[in-house]
């Protein structure tokens, strides 16, 4: 009898604290766990009783890497509850802010968290010794995203300008103009990044996922659209609870999202791309084709290429918005609290982020439900580990451990995000 | 540290959003320089490489909320020559300290289907409640400039130059209209420590206290001024209960107005 255990106590180069365990016995994978020991923070609980105008700043603190995603989903869910419609100008400005977050978050993941895996480095600092121009360029792309978030939102982490109905302050055309040059540079640099990532060595590994992403009549999805999936799901966001549920799984320390009656599904760049590549800008589409992505990509390791393509798209889209931008006459819509339930789903860099709030007539939260992308992917992370390890059980443990870590990093997990509702099970020594 | 070798930096995370350690990565212009001046010995978000202690400088993000973490921080303290806590979670318990005003079991049962699995402390507490801290850097999130100042001060063997005056001073320096007058009465600027560059008033809203109470904050006087403007007790309590809800001055003021 041969027993082999792949165990990572502390996953590096992911956001938050987690680990993984894969057990192999007699050539078969017998147990797979993605362990999470990030402490719970109880956001849904302490949101109760808070006023609608405090929610956006509070939920931003769920995650320092994607605070804009939380602000966007929360603002729109509360607007949905109140029956508020924002102006097209505000909608475009929100999209611009979100582009900034996509650029900084994707640049961070592609170059600092993910690329070192493919090239055999422990981190980007070590990678910089051999690939200095690549890392320097990555830092500048990331800075462009941060500059955009800081200008529209006030600061890079936990922006302050977003409010229910719009913004506290909107930028002038002149304030945005200097960003155009930076974005043009970043778009070119991102095109080079796509080529760089396309040249990385990819394990031969394809998966038959059910992809879930937003789908919009004409935009590559960010803030709005219907919930769509590769198996034909096509519903309004307010129907989310009828199609998705969270489950306790005996062998796992975490709650897992599933498609009701179906099973695990995948959210994130691969899902967005596979369901929406026809909505990319011409430049982004051309770059994707040049990188050999084709109309669909089923190798999760290649999500690094798709993220790079989405950086190109986000730069391009930000440029489009800045070019046609006129300062909105009104920074904020007329907001009147009303009792009800509001729903919203937006595309965080790592996938759909669902929010639901029930509010009283004064606009105070009665209850909140927040389902971050990482929790939606957790079950698939374990499925991927199982599928990946099974044909590779004879690979030496050290190499296989590294590859398993990489399987997890393909998802760009945001563990702090996921953990406000995860069960806690401390396994760390 | 040994002469000629680089000081060894470790970055640790407790209950938090990761935003403060991300601030280090957001120092795009300085990051490679910082990496050149310090040896990154332990920084899980950035590197697989984990070097054993002792560490010359530990940056600690997040608050203590589990029995396991209450133990872990002691091990980190023992392994660190200098320990700096960064951000509102590490210096005041963070937003998750809102549980300190309630029965945490109520929170557990609201959020978790199987409360029995949850191992959590009743309170979320700052790092200094558990171990000696050499310096505290405030903010939700910390300011990048202040973070670089802390690292630079450490490398040059001096005290970090971090102001302890109020946000109002920054507002005046920026030439902003007073937030209390322009954006409604509940601006926390007069009692909040500077560091953000008076960000919120610049973005046309009142300060909501990201950097926590300034030295000798007169919260009672501010609360009285708000009440004169018809701010209700309920609003007043919520205003002081944000990301620094358990920083002493804010906690006391919110509790004084709770009834």
Coordinates of C-alpha atoms in Angstrom, one line a residue, chain A residues 10-17 38-46 48-51 53-54 57-58 60-65 104 108 112-113 117 121-125 128 132 135-136 139-140 142-143 146 150-163 168-169 248 255 362 364 398 401-402 405 409 416 419-426 428-429, chain B residues 12-29 31-32 35-36 40 43-50 61 63 65-69 72 75 89 95-99 102 104 106-114 117-121 140-142 144 196 199-200 202-206 208 210-211 232 234-235 237-239 241-243:
Chain A
X10 CA 0.1 28.1 4.1
X11 CA -0.7 28.9 0.5
X12 CA 1.5 31.7 -0.7
X13 CA 0.8 34.3 -3.3
X14 CA -2.9 34.3 -2.8
X15 CA -5.0 36.9 -0.9
X16 CA -5.7 35.7 2.6
X17 CA -4.8 32.6 4.6
X38 CA -8.8 33.0 7.8
X39 CA -10.8 34.1 10.8
X40 CA -14.5 35.0 10.3
X41 CA -15.4 38.7 10.4
X42 CA -19.2 38.6 10.4
X43 CA -20.0 41.3 7.8
X44 CA -23.5 40.1 7.1
X45 CA -24.2 40.3 10.9
X46 CA -23.0 43.7 11.6
X48 CA -27.8 44.7 10.2
X49 CA -29.1 48.0 11.5
X50 CA -26.6 50.1 9.5
X51 CA -27.9 52.9 7.3
X53 CA -25.3 55.3 3.1
X54 CA -22.8 53.5 5.4
X57 CA -17.8 52.0 2.9
X58 CA -18.3 49.0 5.2
X60 CA -15.3 47.7 0.8
X61 CA -13.5 46.4 3.9
X62 CA -14.3 42.9 3.0
X63 CA -11.4 43.0 0.6
X64 CA -8.4 45.4 0.1
X65 CA -7.7 44.0 -3.4
X104 CA -4.5 46.8 -10.9
X108 CA -1.0 42.1 -9.5
X112 CA 3.2 38.9 -8.9
X113 CA 1.1 36.0 -7.9
X117 CA 4.8 29.7 -10.9
X121 CA 10.5 31.5 -9.1
X122 CA 9.4 31.8 -5.5
X123 CA 8.2 35.4 -6.1
X124 CA 8.3 38.4 -8.5
X125 CA 11.2 39.9 -6.7
X128 CA 12.9 40.6 -11.4
X132 CA 13.6 43.1 -14.8
X135 CA 8.5 43.3 -13.7
X136 CA 9.1 47.0 -14.1
X139 CA 4.5 47.7 -11.9
X140 CA 3.7 50.5 -14.2
X142 CA -0.6 48.2 -12.1
X143 CA 0.1 51.8 -11.1
X146 CA -4.3 52.4 -9.2
X150 CA -7.4 56.9 -7.0
X151 CA -8.6 59.7 -9.3
X152 CA -12.2 58.6 -9.7
X153 CA -12.6 57.0 -6.3
X154 CA -10.3 59.0 -4.1
X155 CA -7.7 56.4 -3.1
X156 CA -6.5 53.0 -4.4
X157 CA -7.7 50.9 -1.5
X158 CA -11.2 51.5 -0.1
X159 CA -12.1 54.4 -2.4
X160 CA -14.4 57.1 -0.8
X161 CA -16.3 58.6 -3.7
X162 CA -18.9 55.9 -4.5
X163 CA -22.4 56.4 -3.0
X168 CA -19.8 62.2 -3.9
X169 CA -17.6 64.0 -6.5
X248 CA -21.9 22.1 3.7
X255 CA -19.2 26.2 2.5
X362 CA -35.6 54.3 6.6
X364 CA -31.6 50.5 7.2
X398 CA 7.7 18.3 -4.2
X401 CA 2.9 20.2 -4.5
X402 CA 4.1 23.1 -6.4
X405 CA -0.5 25.3 -5.5
X409 CA -3.6 30.2 -8.0
X416 CA -10.5 37.2 3.0
X419 CA -14.3 33.9 4.7
X420 CA -16.9 36.1 6.1
X421 CA -19.2 33.1 5.9
X422 CA -16.9 30.2 6.0
X423 CA -16.8 27.7 8.8
X424 CA -13.6 27.9 10.7
X425 CA -11.4 24.9 11.3
X426 CA -7.9 25.6 12.5
X428 CA -2.4 24.8 11.2
X429 CA 0.4 23.6 13.4
Chain B
X12 CA 2.0 38.9 9.0
X13 CA -1.7 38.9 8.6
X14 CA -4.5 38.4 11.2
X15 CA -8.2 39.2 10.7
X16 CA -8.3 41.8 8.0
X17 CA -9.0 42.5 4.4
X18 CA -5.3 42.4 3.3
X19 CA -5.5 46.0 2.2
X20 CA -2.7 47.3 4.4
X21 CA -0.1 44.8 3.2
X22 CA -1.3 45.4 -0.3
X23 CA -0.4 49.1 0.3
X24 CA 3.2 47.9 0.3
X25 CA 2.7 46.3 -3.1
X26 CA 1.0 49.4 -4.2
X27 CA 4.2 51.3 -3.7
X28 CA 4.9 50.7 -7.4
X29 CA 7.6 53.3 -7.6
X31 CA 8.8 48.5 -4.3
X32 CA 11.9 47.3 -6.0
X35 CA 13.0 44.9 -1.9
X36 CA 16.6 45.9 -2.4
X40 CA 11.8 39.8 2.4
X43 CA 5.5 37.6 3.2
X44 CA 3.0 35.0 2.2
X45 CA 1.0 37.2 -0.1
X46 CA 4.1 37.9 -2.2
X47 CA 6.4 34.9 -1.9
X48 CA 6.5 31.1 -1.5
X49 CA 9.9 31.5 0.1
X50 CA 9.5 31.3 3.9
X61 CA -1.8 43.5 9.8
X63 CA -6.7 42.0 14.6
X65 CA -10.1 37.3 16.9
X66 CA -9.4 33.6 17.4
X67 CA -7.7 31.6 20.2
X68 CA -5.2 30.3 17.7
X69 CA -4.2 33.8 16.6
X72 CA 0.4 33.0 17.1
X75 CA 5.4 33.5 18.6
X89 CA -7.5 46.3 12.4
X95 CA -14.5 46.9 11.6
X96 CA -14.8 43.3 13.0
X97 CA -14.6 44.9 16.5
X98 CA -18.2 45.8 16.0
X99 CA -18.8 42.4 17.6
X102 CA -22.8 42.6 21.0
X104 CA -20.7 37.3 19.4
X106 CA -25.7 36.3 17.9
X107 CA -23.4 37.1 15.1
X108 CA -22.2 33.6 14.6
X109 CA -25.7 32.3 14.3
X110 CA -26.7 35.0 11.8
X111 CA -23.8 34.2 9.5
X112 CA -23.1 30.5 9.9
X113 CA -25.4 27.5 9.4
X114 CA -23.4 25.4 11.9
X117 CA -17.9 24.8 14.1
X118 CA -16.9 28.4 14.7
X119 CA -14.0 29.0 17.0
X120 CA -13.9 32.7 17.6
X121 CA -13.2 35.1 20.5
X140 CA -8.1 52.0 7.0
X141 CA -6.1 51.5 4.9
X142 CA -2.7 52.8 6.0
X144 CA 1.4 54.4 1.4
X196 CA -5.3 60.6 4.6
X199 CA -9.4 62.8 1.6
X200 CA -13.2 62.8 2.3
X202 CA -11.8 66.8 -0.7
X203 CA -14.2 64.4 -2.2
X204 CA -17.2 66.4 -0.9
X205 CA -18.1 64.4 2.1
X206 CA -17.5 64.4 5.8
X208 CA -15.7 59.0 8.7
X210 CA -10.5 55.9 9.0
X211 CA -7.3 56.9 10.9
X232 CA -29.8 61.8 16.8
X234 CA -28.6 56.6 17.1
X235 CA -26.7 58.4 14.3
X237 CA -23.4 56.0 17.9
X238 CA -23.1 54.7 14.4
X239 CA -20.8 57.5 13.3
X241 CA -18.7 52.9 15.3
X242 CA -16.8 52.5 12.1
X243 CA -13.4 51.1 11.3

